[in-house]
Amino acid sequence: MTNHPARHRIQFHEVAIGQRFYDPISEEYFVKQSATMAAMVTGIGDGTVPDEFEADDIVGIDH
């Protein structure tokens, strides 16, 4: 049985710059870099390649 952290769903615009969040579409973690960009930090991501997000995209914050 896998133990997943408690995850709170919020919109991308609510994530603080520098905060790590989970993207349910890619199923990977990202760190927010600006109002529209974030970089993947898990999977194939090394935190250097930005990806665009919309302000109302639903993402998850682990508790």
Coordinates of C-alpha atoms in Angstrom, one line a residue:
M1 CA 0.0 0.0 0.0
T2 CA 1.4 3.4 -1.0
N3 CA 1.1 6.3 1.5
H4 CA 0.4 9.5 -0.3
P5 CA 0.8 12.9 1.4
A6 CA -2.3 14.9 2.2
R7 CA -2.7 17.2 -0.8
H8 CA -4.7 20.4 -0.9
R9 CA -6.1 21.5 -4.3
I10 CA -5.5 25.1 -5.2
Q11 CA -5.2 27.3 -8.4
F12 CA -1.8 28.0 -9.8
H13 CA -2.1 31.7 -9.1
E14 CA -2.4 30.9 -5.4
V15 CA 1.0 29.2 -5.3
A16 CA 3.8 31.4 -4.0
I17 CA 6.9 31.9 -6.1
G18 CA 9.5 29.4 -5.0
Q19 CA 6.9 27.0 -3.6
R20 CA 6.8 23.4 -4.7
F21 CA 3.5 22.0 -6.0
Y22 CA 2.1 18.9 -7.7
D23 CA 0.7 19.0 -11.2
P24 CA -2.0 16.3 -11.6
I25 CA -1.8 16.3 -15.4
S26 CA 1.9 15.5 -15.7
E27 CA 1.9 13.7 -12.3
E28 CA 5.2 15.5 -11.4
Y29 CA 6.3 18.2 -8.9
F30 CA 7.2 21.7 -10.0
V31 CA 8.6 24.8 -8.4
K32 CA 6.8 28.1 -9.3
Q33 CA 9.2 30.6 -10.9
S34 CA 6.8 33.5 -11.9
A35 CA 3.1 34.3 -12.4
T36 CA 3.0 32.0 -15.4
M37 CA 6.1 29.7 -15.3
A38 CA 7.3 26.8 -13.2
A39 CA 10.0 24.2 -13.5
M40 CA 9.7 20.4 -13.1
V41 CA 11.8 19.1 -10.2
T42 CA 10.9 15.4 -10.3
G43 CA 10.9 12.8 -13.1
I44 CA 12.9 14.0 -16.0
G45 CA 12.9 17.6 -14.6
D46 CA 16.0 19.1 -13.1
G47 CA 14.4 22.5 -12.3
T48 CA 16.1 24.3 -15.2
V49 CA 13.4 24.0 -18.0
P50 CA 10.4 26.3 -17.4
D51 CA 6.9 25.2 -18.3
E52 CA 3.9 27.5 -18.7
F53 CA 0.8 27.4 -16.5
E54 CA -2.5 29.2 -16.6
A55 CA -3.6 31.2 -13.5
D56 CA -6.6 29.0 -13.0
D57 CA -4.9 25.6 -13.5
I58 CA -5.6 23.3 -10.6
V59 CA -2.5 22.0 -8.8
G60 CA -1.8 20.4 -5.4
I61 CA 0.1 21.5 -2.4
D62 CA 1.3 18.7 0.0
H63 CA 0.6 19.1 3.7

